[in-house]
C-alpha cells in the first residue's frame, strides 16, 4: 500500500486517499514530506494538519523518528526543532504541523505543500481546504482519511474524483496482508461470509479476522473503519 501510494503522490499534485485503519499510510506520507523537505535547496514549507492537537503533534514526532533513524552521516543541523516545527539550518526548509480547529488555521502562513490527515473528522473541512488551497497555490495537497459520514465533504470529494481534479487512491481492508487471523479447526462460513469470499477472494484467515473485529466493533463501525468497498465506506445507516 505504501509503495503504491508513493507512486501516485509523485505523479499528482492533488491526491485524496480513502483508507482503512492502521495500514501505514500516515507514516509513508510523513516520510514523503521529510524527503521533500530534506532534499530541497530552497526554504520550502510542508505542513501537516490533523483534527486535534494530540494527533498533530504525533505526526510531527513521526518526522523526527524518521529523521533520527537515518545514518549519522546524513544528519543535519536544525535551526528549530519542537513539537510543531522542524527547520533545517542550512536551507530553511521546514516541516510544520497544525490543528484543524486552531484559531486562524493556516491563514497567516505560506505553505509549499500540505498533508491533511483524517480530513473527514475536521469541524469545517471545506473552509480549511479553501484556506490550504489558497496558501499552497500550485503546490501539492494530499488528503487522507478513513470515512466518517455519507454525504460529508470528504465523501463529496471522493465521489467527484477525478473530474474535480483529484486523484483518488483507495485501499480496502482485504488488500492488507496483516489483516488475517488463524481460524479454528471447526470454523465454518456463514452464508453472508460465503458471498464475501466469492466477491473478494477471501481466505478463512481473513474471514475470521473480520468476524473477530465485528464482534468487538459492531458491523456498522467495522464497515466505516475497515471498508471492503465504496459502499462500506459511505453507507447511509
Short mmCIF file of C-alpha atoms in Angstrom, two decimals:
data_model
loop_
_atom_site.label_atom_id
_atom_site.label_comp_id
_atom_site.label_asym_id
_atom_site.label_seq_id
_atom_site.Cartn_x
_atom_site.Cartn_y
_atom_site.Cartn_z
CA UNK A 1 0.00 0.00 0.00
CA UNK A 2 2.79 2.43 0.89
CA UNK A 3 4.69 1.80 -2.34
CA UNK A 4 1.52 2.14 -4.39
CA UNK A 5 0.64 5.47 -2.79
CA UNK A 6 4.21 6.75 -3.13
CA UNK A 7 3.98 6.29 -6.90
CA UNK A 8 0.74 8.28 -7.01
CA UNK A 9 1.93 11.22 -4.90
CA UNK A 10 4.98 11.51 -7.13
CA UNK A 11 2.71 11.80 -10.19
CA UNK A 12 -0.14 14.04 -8.99
CA UNK A 13 -0.46 17.38 -7.20
CA UNK A 14 -3.94 16.71 -5.81
CA UNK A 15 -4.31 13.30 -4.18
CA UNK A 16 -7.16 12.04 -1.99
CA UNK A 17 -6.78 8.75 -0.13
CA UNK A 18 -9.62 6.62 1.25
CA UNK A 19 -8.16 4.05 3.63
CA UNK A 20 -8.90 1.58 6.43
CA UNK A 21 -7.23 1.95 9.83
CA UNK A 22 -3.61 1.12 10.59
CA UNK A 23 -2.04 0.28 7.23
CA UNK A 24 0.85 2.74 7.47
CA UNK A 25 -0.43 5.47 5.14
CA UNK A 26 0.26 8.38 7.54
CA UNK A 27 3.76 7.04 8.21
CA UNK A 28 4.52 6.83 4.50
CA UNK A 29 3.26 10.37 3.92
CA UNK A 30 5.43 11.72 6.75
CA UNK A 31 8.43 10.01 5.16
CA UNK A 32 7.49 11.53 1.80
CA UNK A 33 7.18 15.01 3.35
CA UNK A 34 10.54 14.65 5.12
CA UNK A 35 12.16 13.57 1.86
CA UNK A 36 10.69 16.56 0.00
CA UNK A 37 11.97 19.00 2.63
CA UNK A 38 15.30 17.26 3.23
CA UNK A 39 16.33 17.28 -0.43
CA UNK A 40 15.18 20.83 -1.18
CA UNK A 41 17.78 23.58 -1.60
CA UNK A 42 15.07 26.21 -1.09
CA UNK A 43 13.17 27.26 2.07
CA UNK A 44 10.08 25.19 1.23
CA UNK A 45 7.42 24.60 3.91
CA UNK A 46 5.47 21.35 4.03
CA UNK A 47 2.56 21.48 6.51
CA UNK A 48 0.65 18.60 8.07
CA UNK A 49 -2.81 19.26 9.51
CA UNK A 50 -4.76 16.97 11.82
CA UNK A 51 -8.12 17.20 13.54
CA UNK A 52 -6.82 17.67 17.09
CA UNK A 53 -3.65 18.82 18.81
CA UNK A 54 -2.56 15.40 20.06
CA UNK A 55 -2.62 13.78 16.62
CA UNK A 56 -0.91 16.81 15.00
CA UNK A 57 1.97 16.51 17.47
CA UNK A 58 2.08 12.74 16.96
CA UNK A 59 2.55 13.27 13.22
CA UNK A 60 5.35 15.75 13.90
CA UNK A 61 7.07 13.21 16.17
CA UNK A 62 6.96 10.79 13.25
CA UNK A 63 9.11 13.24 11.28
CA UNK A 64 11.79 13.22 13.96
CA UNK A 65 11.65 9.45 14.35
CA UNK A 66 12.25 9.03 10.63
CA UNK A 67 14.98 11.68 10.61
CA UNK A 68 16.79 10.14 13.58
CA UNK A 69 16.67 6.69 12.00
CA UNK A 70 18.80 7.92 9.09
CA UNK A 71 22.56 7.16 9.13
CA UNK A 72 24.50 9.69 11.20
CA UNK A 73 26.34 10.84 8.08
CA UNK A 74 23.02 12.21 6.77
CA UNK A 75 22.04 14.07 9.95
CA UNK A 76 21.84 17.86 9.53
CA UNK A 77 21.68 20.73 11.96
CA UNK A 78 18.27 22.24 12.61
CA UNK A 79 17.65 25.88 13.47
CA UNK A 80 14.33 24.94 15.07
CA UNK A 81 13.01 21.60 16.29
CA UNK A 82 9.97 21.45 18.57
CA UNK A 83 6.54 19.82 18.78
CA UNK A 84 5.21 21.76 15.79
CA UNK A 85 8.21 22.71 13.61
CA UNK A 86 11.41 21.26 12.16
CA UNK A 87 13.55 23.72 10.21
CA UNK A 88 16.89 22.83 8.62
CA UNK A 89 19.55 25.42 9.42
CA UNK A 90 21.29 25.40 6.03
CA UNK A 91 18.26 25.75 3.71
CA UNK A 92 15.42 26.98 5.93
CA UNK A 93 13.28 24.12 4.55
CA UNK A 94 10.58 23.36 7.10
CA UNK A 95 8.13 20.71 8.26
CA UNK A 96 5.32 22.10 10.41
CA UNK A 97 2.12 20.83 11.98
CA UNK A 98 -1.24 22.49 12.61
CA UNK A 99 -4.52 21.60 14.28
CA UNK A 100 -7.60 21.86 12.08
CA UNK A 101 -9.63 23.59 14.76
CA UNK A 102 -6.99 26.13 15.79
CA UNK A 103 -7.73 29.87 15.51
CA UNK A 104 -6.86 31.27 12.14
CA UNK A 105 -5.95 27.87 10.72
CA UNK A 106 -3.26 28.29 8.07
CA UNK A 107 -4.27 31.82 7.02
CA UNK A 108 -1.15 33.52 8.36
CA UNK A 109 1.29 31.04 6.81
CA UNK A 110 2.56 30.30 3.33
CA UNK A 111 2.86 26.60 2.59
CA UNK A 112 4.56 24.95 -0.35
CA UNK A 113 2.64 21.70 0.15
CA UNK A 114 0.22 20.21 2.66
CA UNK A 115 -0.85 16.84 4.08
CA UNK A 116 -4.38 16.85 5.53
CA UNK A 117 -4.74 13.87 7.88
CA UNK A 118 -8.15 12.35 8.81
CA UNK A 119 -9.87 15.09 6.81
CA UNK A 120 -13.35 13.62 7.30
CA UNK A 121 -13.23 14.46 11.02
CA UNK A 122 -12.49 18.22 10.76
CA UNK A 123 -15.11 20.57 12.17
CA UNK A 124 -15.20 22.63 8.96
CA UNK A 125 -13.29 20.68 6.30
CA UNK A 126 -14.45 22.77 3.34
CA UNK A 127 -13.29 26.05 4.91
CA UNK A 128 -9.94 24.59 5.91
CA UNK A 129 -9.40 23.12 2.43
CA UNK A 130 -10.17 26.54 0.94
CA UNK A 131 -7.53 28.10 3.22
CA UNK A 132 -4.96 25.44 2.36
CA UNK A 133 -5.65 25.69 -1.38
CA UNK A 134 -5.20 29.46 -1.22
CA UNK A 135 -1.89 29.26 0.63
CA UNK A 136 -0.45 26.30 -1.32
CA UNK A 137 -1.46 27.61 -4.75
CA UNK A 138 0.03 25.32 -7.39
CA UNK A 139 1.79 23.21 -4.73
CA UNK A 140 0.81 19.71 -3.68
CA UNK A 141 -2.13 18.83 -1.41
CA UNK A 142 -2.60 15.28 -0.11
CA UNK A 143 -5.79 14.39 1.76
CA UNK A 144 -6.00 11.06 3.59
CA UNK A 145 -8.81 9.82 5.80
CA UNK A 146 -10.97 6.97 6.91
CA UNK A 147 -14.61 7.62 6.18
CA UNK A 148 -16.93 9.33 8.63
CA UNK A 149 -20.41 10.09 7.27
CA UNK A 150 -22.10 9.53 3.93
CA UNK A 151 -22.67 12.83 2.16
CA UNK A 152 -19.99 14.79 4.04
CA UNK A 153 -17.24 16.93 2.46
CA UNK A 154 -14.80 14.01 2.23
CA UNK A 155 -17.43 11.81 0.57
CA UNK A 156 -18.22 14.52 -1.98
CA UNK A 157 -14.54 14.91 -2.89
CA UNK A 158 -14.19 11.15 -3.30
CA UNK A 159 -17.33 10.97 -5.43
CA UNK A 160 -16.18 13.85 -7.61
CA UNK A 161 -12.76 12.40 -8.46
CA UNK A 162 -11.15 12.55 -10.97
CA UNK A 163 -13.40 15.13 -12.67
CA UNK A 164 -12.85 17.54 -9.76
CA UNK A 165 -9.07 17.47 -10.30
CA UNK A 166 -8.27 14.99 -7.51
CA UNK A 167 -6.52 11.65 -7.99
CA UNK A 168 -8.44 9.14 -5.85
CA UNK A 169 -6.46 6.29 -4.28
CA UNK A 170 -8.48 3.64 -2.43
CA UNK A 171 -7.33 0.91 -0.07
CA UNK A 172 -9.62 -1.85 1.22
CA UNK A 173 -9.06 -3.94 4.33
CA UNK A 174 -8.85 -7.25 2.45
CA UNK A 175 -5.88 -5.97 0.42
CA UNK A 176 -3.80 -5.62 3.60
CA UNK A 177 -1.72 -8.75 4.26
CA UNK A 178 -1.72 -8.37 8.05
CA UNK A 179 -5.49 -8.36 8.41
CA UNK A 180 -5.84 -12.06 8.97
CA UNK A 181 -6.18 -14.36 11.97
CA UNK A 182 -5.74 -18.11 12.07
CA UNK A 183 -9.17 -19.71 12.06
CA UNK A 184 -10.02 -22.54 14.48
CA UNK A 185 -10.34 -26.10 13.14
CA UNK A 186 -14.15 -26.15 13.35
CA UNK A 187 -14.51 -22.77 11.63
CA UNK A 188 -17.47 -22.57 9.26
CA UNK A 189 -18.51 -19.77 6.95
CA UNK A 190 -21.90 -18.11 7.26
CA UNK A 191 -23.96 -17.55 4.12
CA UNK A 192 -23.02 -13.85 4.14
CA UNK A 193 -19.33 -14.69 4.52
CA UNK A 194 -19.56 -17.08 1.57
CA UNK A 195 -20.79 -14.15 -0.55
CA UNK A 196 -17.77 -12.06 0.55
CA UNK A 197 -15.39 -14.93 -0.23
CA UNK A 198 -16.78 -15.10 -3.75
CA UNK A 199 -16.69 -11.31 -4.18
CA UNK A 200 -13.20 -10.55 -2.81
CA UNK A 201 -11.43 -13.91 -2.88
CA UNK A 202 -11.03 -14.04 0.90
CA UNK A 203 -9.45 -16.99 2.70
CA UNK A 204 -10.51 -18.33 6.09
CA UNK A 205 -7.89 -16.33 7.98
CA UNK A 206 -9.24 -13.08 6.52
CA UNK A 207 -12.85 -14.01 7.19
CA UNK A 208 -12.05 -15.00 10.79
CA UNK A 209 -10.17 -11.72 11.35
CA UNK A 210 -13.21 -9.85 10.01
CA UNK A 211 -15.57 -11.81 12.25
CA UNK A 212 -13.48 -11.05 15.34
CA UNK A 213 -13.33 -7.35 14.50
CA UNK A 214 -17.09 -7.16 14.04
CA UNK A 215 -17.59 -8.92 17.39
CA UNK A 216 -15.65 -6.04 19.00
CA UNK A 217 -16.70 -3.01 16.92
CA UNK A 218 -20.12 -3.95 15.59
CA UNK A 219 -20.89 -4.26 11.87
CA UNK A 220 -21.60 -0.58 11.14
CA UNK A 221 -18.42 0.71 12.76
CA UNK A 222 -16.37 -2.06 11.17
CA UNK A 223 -17.63 -1.10 7.71
CA UNK A 224 -16.54 2.51 8.23
CA UNK A 225 -13.21 1.77 9.93
CA UNK A 226 -12.31 -1.14 7.63
CA UNK A 227 -14.27 -0.77 4.37
CA UNK A 228 -14.18 -3.54 1.78
CA UNK A 229 -15.63 -1.30 -0.94
CA UNK A 230 -17.03 2.18 -1.54
CA UNK A 231 -20.49 1.18 -0.32
CA UNK A 232 -18.99 0.11 3.02
CA UNK A 233 -17.11 3.36 3.46
CA UNK A 234 -20.11 5.59 2.79
CA UNK A 235 -23.33 3.84 3.70
CA UNK A 236 -26.48 5.57 4.86
CA UNK A 237 -27.45 3.97 8.18
#
